[in-house]
Coordinates of C-alpha atoms in Angstrom, one line a residue:
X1 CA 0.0 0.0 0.0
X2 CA 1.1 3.5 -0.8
X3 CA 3.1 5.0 2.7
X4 CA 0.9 8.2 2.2
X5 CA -2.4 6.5 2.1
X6 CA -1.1 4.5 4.7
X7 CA -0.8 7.3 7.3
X8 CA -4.2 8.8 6.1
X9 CA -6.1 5.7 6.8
X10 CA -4.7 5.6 10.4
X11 CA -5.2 8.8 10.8
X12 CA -9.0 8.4 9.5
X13 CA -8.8 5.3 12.1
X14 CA -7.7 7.2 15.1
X15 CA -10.6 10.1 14.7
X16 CA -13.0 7.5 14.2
X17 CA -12.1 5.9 17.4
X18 CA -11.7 9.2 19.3
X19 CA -15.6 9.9 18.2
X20 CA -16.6 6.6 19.1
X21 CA -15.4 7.0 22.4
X22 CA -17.1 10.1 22.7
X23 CA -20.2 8.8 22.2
X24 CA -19.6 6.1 24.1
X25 CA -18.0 7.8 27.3
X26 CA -19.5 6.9 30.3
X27 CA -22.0 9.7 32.1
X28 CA -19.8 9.9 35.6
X29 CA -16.8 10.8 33.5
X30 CA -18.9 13.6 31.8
X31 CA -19.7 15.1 35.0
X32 CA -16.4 16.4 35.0
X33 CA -16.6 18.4 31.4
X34 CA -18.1 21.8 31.8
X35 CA -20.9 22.5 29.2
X36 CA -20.3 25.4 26.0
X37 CA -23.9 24.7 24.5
X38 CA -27.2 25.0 25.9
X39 CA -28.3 25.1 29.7
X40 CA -25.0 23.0 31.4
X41 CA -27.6 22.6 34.6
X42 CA -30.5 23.6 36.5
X43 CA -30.5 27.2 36.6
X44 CA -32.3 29.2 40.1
X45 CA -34.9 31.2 39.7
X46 CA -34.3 34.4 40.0
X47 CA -37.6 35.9 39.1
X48 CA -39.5 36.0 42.4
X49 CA -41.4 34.1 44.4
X50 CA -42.1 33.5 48.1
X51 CA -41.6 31.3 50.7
X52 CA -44.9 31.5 52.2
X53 CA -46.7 28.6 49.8
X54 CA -45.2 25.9 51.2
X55 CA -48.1 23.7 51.9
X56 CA -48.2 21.5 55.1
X57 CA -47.4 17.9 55.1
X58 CA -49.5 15.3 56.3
X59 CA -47.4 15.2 59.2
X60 CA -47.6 18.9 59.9
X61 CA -51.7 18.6 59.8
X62 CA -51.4 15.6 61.7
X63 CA -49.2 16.8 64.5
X64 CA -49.9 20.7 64.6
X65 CA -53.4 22.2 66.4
X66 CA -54.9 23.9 64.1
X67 CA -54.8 27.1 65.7
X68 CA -51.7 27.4 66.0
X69 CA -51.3 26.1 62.2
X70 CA -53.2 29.1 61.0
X71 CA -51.2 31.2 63.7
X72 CA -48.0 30.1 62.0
X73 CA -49.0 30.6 58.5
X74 CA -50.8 33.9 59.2
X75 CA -47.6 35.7 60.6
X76 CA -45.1 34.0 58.9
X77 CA -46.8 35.3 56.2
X78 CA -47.0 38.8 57.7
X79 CA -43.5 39.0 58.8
X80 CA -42.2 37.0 56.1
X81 CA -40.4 33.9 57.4
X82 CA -41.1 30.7 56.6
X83 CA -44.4 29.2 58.6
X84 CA -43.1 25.6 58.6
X85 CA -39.5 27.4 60.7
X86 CA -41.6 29.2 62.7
X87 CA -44.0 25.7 63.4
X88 CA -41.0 24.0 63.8
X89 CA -39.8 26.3 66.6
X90 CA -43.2 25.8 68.5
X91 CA -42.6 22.1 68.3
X92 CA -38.9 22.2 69.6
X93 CA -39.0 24.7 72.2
X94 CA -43.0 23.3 73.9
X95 CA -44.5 21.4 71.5
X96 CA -47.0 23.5 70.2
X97 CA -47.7 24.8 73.7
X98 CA -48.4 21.4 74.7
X99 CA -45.8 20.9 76.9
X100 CA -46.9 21.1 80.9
X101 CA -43.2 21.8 81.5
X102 CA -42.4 25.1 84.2
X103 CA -42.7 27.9 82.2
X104 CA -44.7 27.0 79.2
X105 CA -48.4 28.5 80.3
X106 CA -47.2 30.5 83.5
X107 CA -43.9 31.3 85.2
X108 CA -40.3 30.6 83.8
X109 CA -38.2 27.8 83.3
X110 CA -34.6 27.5 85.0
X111 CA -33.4 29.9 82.2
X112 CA -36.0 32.4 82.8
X113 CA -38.0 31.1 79.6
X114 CA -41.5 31.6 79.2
X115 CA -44.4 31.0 77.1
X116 CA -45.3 28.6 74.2
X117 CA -42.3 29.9 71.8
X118 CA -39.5 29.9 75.2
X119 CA -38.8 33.5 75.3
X120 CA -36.6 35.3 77.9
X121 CA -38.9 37.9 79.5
X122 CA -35.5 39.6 78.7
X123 CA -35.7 39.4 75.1
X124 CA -39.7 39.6 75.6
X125 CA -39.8 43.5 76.9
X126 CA -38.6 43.1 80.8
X127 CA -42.5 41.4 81.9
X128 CA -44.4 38.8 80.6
X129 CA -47.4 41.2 80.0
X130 CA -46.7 44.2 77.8
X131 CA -48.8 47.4 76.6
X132 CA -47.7 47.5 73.1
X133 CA -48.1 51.1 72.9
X134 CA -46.0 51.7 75.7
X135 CA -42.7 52.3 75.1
X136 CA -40.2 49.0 75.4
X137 CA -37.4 47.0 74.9
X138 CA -37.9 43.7 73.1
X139 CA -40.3 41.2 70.5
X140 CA -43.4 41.8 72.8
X141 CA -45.9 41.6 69.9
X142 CA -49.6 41.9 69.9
X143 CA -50.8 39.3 67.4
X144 CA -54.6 38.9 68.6
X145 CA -55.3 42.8 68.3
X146 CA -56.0 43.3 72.3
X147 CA -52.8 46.2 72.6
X148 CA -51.2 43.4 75.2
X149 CA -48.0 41.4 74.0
X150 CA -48.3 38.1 76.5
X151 CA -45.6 36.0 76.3
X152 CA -47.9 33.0 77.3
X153 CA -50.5 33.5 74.5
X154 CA -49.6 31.8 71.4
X155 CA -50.6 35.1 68.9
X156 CA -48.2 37.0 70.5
X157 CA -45.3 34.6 71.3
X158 CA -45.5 33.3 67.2
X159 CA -45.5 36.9 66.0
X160 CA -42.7 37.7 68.3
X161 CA -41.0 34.9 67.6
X162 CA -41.3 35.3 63.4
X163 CA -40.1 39.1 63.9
X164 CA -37.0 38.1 66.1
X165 CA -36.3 35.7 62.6
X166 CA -36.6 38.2 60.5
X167 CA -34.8 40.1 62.8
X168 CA -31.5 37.9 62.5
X169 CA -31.7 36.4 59.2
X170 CA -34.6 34.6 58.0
X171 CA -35.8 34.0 55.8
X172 CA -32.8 34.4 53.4
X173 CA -29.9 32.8 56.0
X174 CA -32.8 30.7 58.4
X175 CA -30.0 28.8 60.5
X176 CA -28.2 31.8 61.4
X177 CA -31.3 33.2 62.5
X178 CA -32.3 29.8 64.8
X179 CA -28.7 30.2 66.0
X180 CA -29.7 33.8 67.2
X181 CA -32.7 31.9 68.5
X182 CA -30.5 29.0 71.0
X183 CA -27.0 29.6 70.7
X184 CA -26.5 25.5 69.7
X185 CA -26.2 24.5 65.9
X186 CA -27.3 21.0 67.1
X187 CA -30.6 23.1 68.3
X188 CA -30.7 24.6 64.9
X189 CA -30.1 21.0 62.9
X190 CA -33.0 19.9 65.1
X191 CA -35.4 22.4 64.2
X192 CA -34.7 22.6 60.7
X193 CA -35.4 18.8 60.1
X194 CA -38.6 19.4 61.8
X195 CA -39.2 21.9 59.7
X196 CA -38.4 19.6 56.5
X197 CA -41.1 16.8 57.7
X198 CA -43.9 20.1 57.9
X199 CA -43.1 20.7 54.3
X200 CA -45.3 18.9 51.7
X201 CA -42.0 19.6 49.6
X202 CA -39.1 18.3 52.3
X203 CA -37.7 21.6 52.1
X204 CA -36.4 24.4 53.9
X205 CA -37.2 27.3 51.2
X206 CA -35.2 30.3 50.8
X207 CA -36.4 33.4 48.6
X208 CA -34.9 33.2 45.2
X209 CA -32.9 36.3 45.6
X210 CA -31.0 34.6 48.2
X211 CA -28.7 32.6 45.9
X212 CA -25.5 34.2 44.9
X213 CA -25.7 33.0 41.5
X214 CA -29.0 34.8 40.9
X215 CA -26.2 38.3 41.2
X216 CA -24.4 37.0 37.9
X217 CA -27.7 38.1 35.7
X218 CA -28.8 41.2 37.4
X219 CA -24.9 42.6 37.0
X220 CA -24.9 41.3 33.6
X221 CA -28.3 42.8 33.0
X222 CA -26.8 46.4 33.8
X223 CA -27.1 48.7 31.6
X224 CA -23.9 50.1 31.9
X225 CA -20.3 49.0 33.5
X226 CA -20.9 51.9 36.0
X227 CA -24.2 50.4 37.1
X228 CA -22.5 46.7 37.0
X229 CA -20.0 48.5 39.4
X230 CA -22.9 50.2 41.3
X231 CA -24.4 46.4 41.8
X232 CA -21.5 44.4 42.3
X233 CA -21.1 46.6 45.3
X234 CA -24.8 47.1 46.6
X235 CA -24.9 43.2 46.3
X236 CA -22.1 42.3 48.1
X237 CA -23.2 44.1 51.6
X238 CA -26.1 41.4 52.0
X239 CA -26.3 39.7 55.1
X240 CA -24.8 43.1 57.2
X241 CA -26.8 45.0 59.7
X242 CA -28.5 47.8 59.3
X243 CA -26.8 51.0 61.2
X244 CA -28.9 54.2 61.6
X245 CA -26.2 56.9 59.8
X246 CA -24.1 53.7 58.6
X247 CA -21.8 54.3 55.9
X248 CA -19.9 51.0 56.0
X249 CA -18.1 48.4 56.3
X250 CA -19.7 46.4 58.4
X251 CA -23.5 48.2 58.2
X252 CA -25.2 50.9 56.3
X253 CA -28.5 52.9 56.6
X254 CA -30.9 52.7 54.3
X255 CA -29.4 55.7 52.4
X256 CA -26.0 54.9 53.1
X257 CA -26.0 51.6 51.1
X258 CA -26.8 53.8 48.3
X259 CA -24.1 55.9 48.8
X260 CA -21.5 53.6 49.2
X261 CA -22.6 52.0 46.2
X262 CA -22.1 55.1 43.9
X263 CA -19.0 55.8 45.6
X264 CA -17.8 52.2 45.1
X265 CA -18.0 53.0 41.2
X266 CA -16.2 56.7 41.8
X267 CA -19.5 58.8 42.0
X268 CA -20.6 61.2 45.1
X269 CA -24.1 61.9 45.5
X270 CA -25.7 63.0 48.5
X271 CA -25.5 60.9 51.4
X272 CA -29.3 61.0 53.1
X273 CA -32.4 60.0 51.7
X274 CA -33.8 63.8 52.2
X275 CA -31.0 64.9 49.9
X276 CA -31.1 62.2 47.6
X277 CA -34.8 62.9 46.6
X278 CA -34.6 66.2 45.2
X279 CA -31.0 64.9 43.5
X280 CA -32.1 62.3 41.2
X281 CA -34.2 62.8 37.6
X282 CA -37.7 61.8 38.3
X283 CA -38.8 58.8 36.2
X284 CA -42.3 57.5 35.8
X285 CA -43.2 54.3 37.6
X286 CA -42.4 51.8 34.7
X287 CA -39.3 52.8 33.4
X288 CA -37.3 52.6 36.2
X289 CA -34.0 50.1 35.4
X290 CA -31.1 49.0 37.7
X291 CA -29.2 51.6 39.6
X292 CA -32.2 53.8 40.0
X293 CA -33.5 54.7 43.6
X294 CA -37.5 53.8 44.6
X295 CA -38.1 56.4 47.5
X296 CA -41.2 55.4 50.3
X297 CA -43.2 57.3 52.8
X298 CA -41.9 55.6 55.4
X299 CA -40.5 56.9 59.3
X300 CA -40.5 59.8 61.3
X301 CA -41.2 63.0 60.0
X302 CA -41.6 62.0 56.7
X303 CA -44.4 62.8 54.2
X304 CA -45.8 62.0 50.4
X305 CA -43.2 64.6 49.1
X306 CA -40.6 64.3 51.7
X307 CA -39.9 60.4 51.8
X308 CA -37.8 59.1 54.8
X309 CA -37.0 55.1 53.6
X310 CA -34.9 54.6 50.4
X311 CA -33.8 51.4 47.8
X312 CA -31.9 50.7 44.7
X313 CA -33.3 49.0 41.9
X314 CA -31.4 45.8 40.9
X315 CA -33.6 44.2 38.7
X316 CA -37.3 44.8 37.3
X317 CA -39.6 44.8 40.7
X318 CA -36.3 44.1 43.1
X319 CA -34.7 46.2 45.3
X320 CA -31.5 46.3 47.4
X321 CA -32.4 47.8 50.6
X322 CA -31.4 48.6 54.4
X323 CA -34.9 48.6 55.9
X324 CA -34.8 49.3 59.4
X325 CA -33.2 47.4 62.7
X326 CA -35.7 45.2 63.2
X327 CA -36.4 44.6 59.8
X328 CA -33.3 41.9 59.1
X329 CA -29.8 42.6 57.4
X330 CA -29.3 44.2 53.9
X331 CA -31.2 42.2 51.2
X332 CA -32.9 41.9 48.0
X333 CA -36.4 42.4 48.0
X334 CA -39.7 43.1 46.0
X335 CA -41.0 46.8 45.7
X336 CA -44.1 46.8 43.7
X337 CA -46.0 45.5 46.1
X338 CA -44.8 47.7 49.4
X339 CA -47.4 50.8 49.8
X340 CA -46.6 53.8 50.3
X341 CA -43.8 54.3 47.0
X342 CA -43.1 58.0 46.6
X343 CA -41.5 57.9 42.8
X344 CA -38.5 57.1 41.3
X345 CA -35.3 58.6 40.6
X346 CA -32.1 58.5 38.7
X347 CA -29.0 59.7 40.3
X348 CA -27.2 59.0 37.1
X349 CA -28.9 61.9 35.1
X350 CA -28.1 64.9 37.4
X351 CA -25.8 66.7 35.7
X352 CA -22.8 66.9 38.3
X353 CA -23.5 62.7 38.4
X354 CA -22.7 63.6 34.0
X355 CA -19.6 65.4 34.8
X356 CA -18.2 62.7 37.1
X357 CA -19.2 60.1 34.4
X358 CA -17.1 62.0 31.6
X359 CA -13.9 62.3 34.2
X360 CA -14.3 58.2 34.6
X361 CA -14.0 57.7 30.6

């Protein structure tokens, strides 16, 4: 045989093994090839969606009152942690008030615990009985609409216990906030596999803007690299505290985020919300796009034309906000919902925000 044909029939032999074997290659040795084409695996969603319609299991109707099922629906839902956490707290701490342990329906335990969800009368207000309208100290809630936050009755202990979660986490980072709740993380494994068996789904379920990954398409969706700079930032201080006057590191206001933000991509706009209302552009409702601010009518001495509570868009209907101190830590949340929206502006367009922008290029 001719040498040359020789050496392109081998070579024609070789490829044709090499596909083969492709073909052929077993699926646990894939695992380790990253996909170039199409969707290389199951993508979060990033689009929205709650927590809150998780439906019970049939253990969870089986073993929960259904009083206190509707209680712990109705206020996770209010607060916005997850019901099945919050009935899973109930079950741990007294089991669903059942419990004819010291402390549960009167008195304290030998930590000074009390009522059906085990709090401190510390952490409760300083009594077990508390006129909400009276100024105090503490997750003394009202949750039956009588102005009394009583640590024994199971309206106000669950709606004092889901605002002390939101407080410290939930429902984005739920087992730091059941840490907060009893300093053990074998106390937190225990409640959240109670938690799992309430769920029809077997899940603990976290918002959707709780995933990291779901940051890669909202800073890719920016409209400009400023604004990609602007989010990178904003998105990166989730988790911290909110600080009243905070500019950072470690905790912002709900104006300061903002400000850091800007300043993060080298542009100074005003620091408080007051200032930052009259500084922006006004856009309609509708047009707003990432790196905008939504203003609210929202704390003291505020009004409909002099809004006191501030976010930054992020994404169509999501916001990046520091809320308040007992709202939780910095996080993404919904906007078009939330009363009491003021309008819309864009720092971006005022032109000493311009002037910056042409020094940057």
């Amino acid at each position: 045989m001719n040498p040359s044909r020789t050496r392109v029939a081998l070579l024609l032999g070789m490829a044709g093994a090499l596909l083969l074997a492709l073909v052929i290659v077993s699926p646990v040795l894939l695992t380790g090839i990253p996909s170039f084409v199409g969707n290389g695996g199951e993508q979060p969603d990033c689009t929205g969606g709650g927590t809150q319609n998780e439906q019970a299991s049939d253990t969870a109707a089986s073993d929960i009152p259904d009083d206190y099922l509707e209680l712990y629906r109705e206020h996770g839902e209010k607060i916005g942690v997850q019901w099945n956490i919050l009935a899973a707290v109930g079950k741990r701490e007294t089991d669903h008030g059942r419990s004819d342990l010291p402390g549960v329906k009167s008195g304290t335990n030998y930590a000074g615990a009390a009522g059906p969800m085990q709090f401190l009368i510390s952490t409760w207000g300083g009594k077990a009985r508390i006129d909400v309208s009276s100024r105090f100290n503490g997750y003394a809630s009202d949750g039956d609409g009588d102005g009394i936050g009583d640590v024994y009755n199971p309206a106000d202990a669950i709606l004092g216990a889901a605002r002390m979660l939101k407080r410290n986490g939930a429902p984005e980072n739920v087992r730091r906030a059941l840490f907060v709740y009893n300093r053990a993380w074998w106390y937190v494994d225990q409640v959240e596999a109670i938690a799992k068996r309430y769920a029809k789904s077997g899940e603990v379920r976290v918002p959707p803007q709780a995933d990291d990954s779901c940051d890669d398409p909202m800073v890719e969706a920016a409209p400009s690299d400023v604004v990609a700079k602007i989010l990178t930032f904003a998105l990166a201080q989730r988790g911290k505290p909110y600080l009243w006057g905070g500019t950072g590191p470690d905790a912002f206001d709900c104006s300061g985020i903002v400000y850091a933000a800007y300043r993060a991509a080298g542009l100074a706009i005003p620091r408080t919300t007051f200032v930052q209302w009259p500084f922006g552009v006004k856009i309609e409702q509708g047009s707003e796009q990432p790196g905008d601010l939504v203003f609210f009518n929202s704390g003291p001495g505020t009004s409909a034309d002099n809004p006191g509570h501030v976010g930054m868009v992020v994404s169509k209907g999501k916001m990046i906000e520091a809320r308040c101190r007992l709202c939780g830590p910095i996080k993404v949340t919904g906007y078009e919902t939330r009363g009491n929206i003021v309008g819309f502006t864009r720092p971006l367009q005022h032109p000493d925000v311009q002037a910056q922008l042409k020094k940057l290029l």
